[in-house]
Amino acid sequence: MKKFVLPIVLVLIYASSAFAQYDRDVFMWRGRQALSDGKYAQSIEHFNILTQLDTTDYWSFFFRGIAKYNLGDIRGADTDFNTAVRLNPVFTNGYHYRAITESRMGEYDKAFADFNKALELRPGQLGIYFSRGVTSFLAQKFEDAVEDFDRYIKKEPKDPGAFLNRGACYLFLADTTKALTDYNRAIRLDRYDPEGYIRRANVYTQQKRFEDAIKDLDMAIELDSTNTLAFFNRAILNYESKKYNNAMSDLNTVLRYEPGNALTLYNRSLIYSLVGDYESALEDMDRVININPGNVLAHFNRASIFIEMGRWQDALEDYNKSIELYPDFAKAYLNRSYVENMMGRTRESKADYETAQQKIREYRDKSANGSFADTTKKYSSLLSLDGEFSKKDFDNELLQHRDIDIQLKPLYKFGLTAKRENRSVALSNRYENALIDRFIDASPAPITISNQNTSGNTDHIFTYRAQEYFAKGLQDLQNKQFNSALSWFDKAIASAENEVERDKYATYYRAFYLMNRGVLKAEMIDFIASLEGNVQTLSMDTEGATRARVSDRVARSYDYSEAIEDIEEALKILPEIPYLYYDLGNLQCLSSQMVQAIENYDMAIKLYPQMGDAYFNRGLVLIYLKDEEKGCIDLSRAGELGVADAYSVISKYCEDEGL
């Protein structure tokens, strides 16, 4: 489901009810102050105490809901707003804000019902119309959204944000004339906001009015010389106008502010290649691949650079990697066929050509894979996605998309190995669990549990009971046959339920099958996200009046709920396995549920105190939540436990703490 950037700014309502005890006043003041300062985790601590002191005070739950929302804990915020409304059934702001969280979760019918309830209670509160307009936009009810913004604008005709939002609605209704009119009005109301010029430039671009678009982007840059999105968009326009030097200059500016922006490096590499500077093109594409080794198009285009340089073996290896990452990439087979032909490998060349033609026939009519089977599509075009430009501020971006050189440590799962484990070797940090050891020993193929990629022999004979289905799934997973692997894991889970009478351990083993299926689902989502490069950000803060801005750019939201459900079901069976809590923490972090993620990393560490990766990931999340001191302590501990990457992060974010 496609969603859009939706910054939401909320007013802090003064809690007028007095508390009988002084300490409650102190906690309320501290909590609200931390909320105003953006120290959301700290504010939650204060509101936690208040909700324990008085379980009937709806304001405490309400404010804690706002803090949770800002931390990305949408469901937690929704729960607190539910409580606030239950405690005070005529609490207008409770219904209003709960509607916002429901909208964020895609529960649009519930959101509209709550907006309507809030309007019944206070029909004159204009901010509700504004928020309902945003929700209608997200639900792709663009005409309804226009009606709500019309109502708002009638009473608040000087709010440029409302015109920007209504203009975006008109744009999705294919009415560029009205969209342009609204963007013009927004600019007249606030001539110093670069966003209006950037949006109007997008309309001009659609209308092929490239000179006008560039003028608007020039103005946006004049107003904000650090606006990397404006520079990036201008680079794309300059490229389309064949002004390659200007395009290169703008991309260089972006990289000066954001040296790790992979999308900009990717595009600059393509321009270098276009003008024949293959060494520079190769250097940039190398950096892209270093940042994201799983980027299919980066390997695909680097192979083209190698062809231009006559480096056939290197080109062959990159096409091999492209196909390994995406086995149905028909054009990669075609290009590899060409390279093999140039290298005199006639038999391999013919086989690849035939494979490509077969995949084109199989996938041409399937929307999910058709683009990679389309031999007419150019994969050397500049990508004009705004995923990496959502916000530059570290405090306001999703952790996994930050322009920093760190990532969460991967998920734990079972994988094939070349030989059976030798547990006679003393490993001080090894997690010892008799059930896991028994499961590994009983597997028909050598396996291990790890968060690193493993590989092993796939030549095994199976009679297809649960563990054998699972091993077959591991084999297909190793061969990048994701859908097939998922099918085998499904069979293993179903079969385990029928084997309980024969094997008392079958129920427990089912938890391991669920674990791997959950991780596979998450990895398949990550693969799609790496191709599309989209980011969605959404924030609440406590300044100004109720405001929200929708984006006229499309971004895709990735739903990890199915993967989370598998891990949670596994935990119901085996609540003492630290790897499951660790994986759940990672998935919640990817779902922006930062508070729950920390709680699950806590459990993983409690059960397995030597789990360095859990300390590392918890440290990153704590730094994200502005708790640098605790985060840096965790990173230090991770380093002690052998996570080498911890020290490079410490040097970047913990120098002031002396760690």
XYZ file of C-alpha atoms in Angstrom, residues 2 19 51 102 174 223 373 392 404 419 496 510 574 576 586 591 594 627:
18
model
C 1.384 3.362 -0.959
C -3.219 16.907 41.538
C -0.104 6.416 35.236
C -5.475 4.738 13.321
C -4.668 14.870 -12.394
C 16.256 30.431 0.375
C 11.886 -9.188 -17.465
C 18.697 15.415 7.168
C 25.351 7.080 8.618
C 29.801 -29.790 8.389
C 5.139 -30.358 12.950
C 7.830 -25.734 15.292
C 9.679 -21.118 23.558
C 13.267 -18.555 26.930
C 14.978 -5.884 15.127
C 8.576 -0.995 12.093
C 11.434 1.683 19.223
C 19.859 8.735 25.336
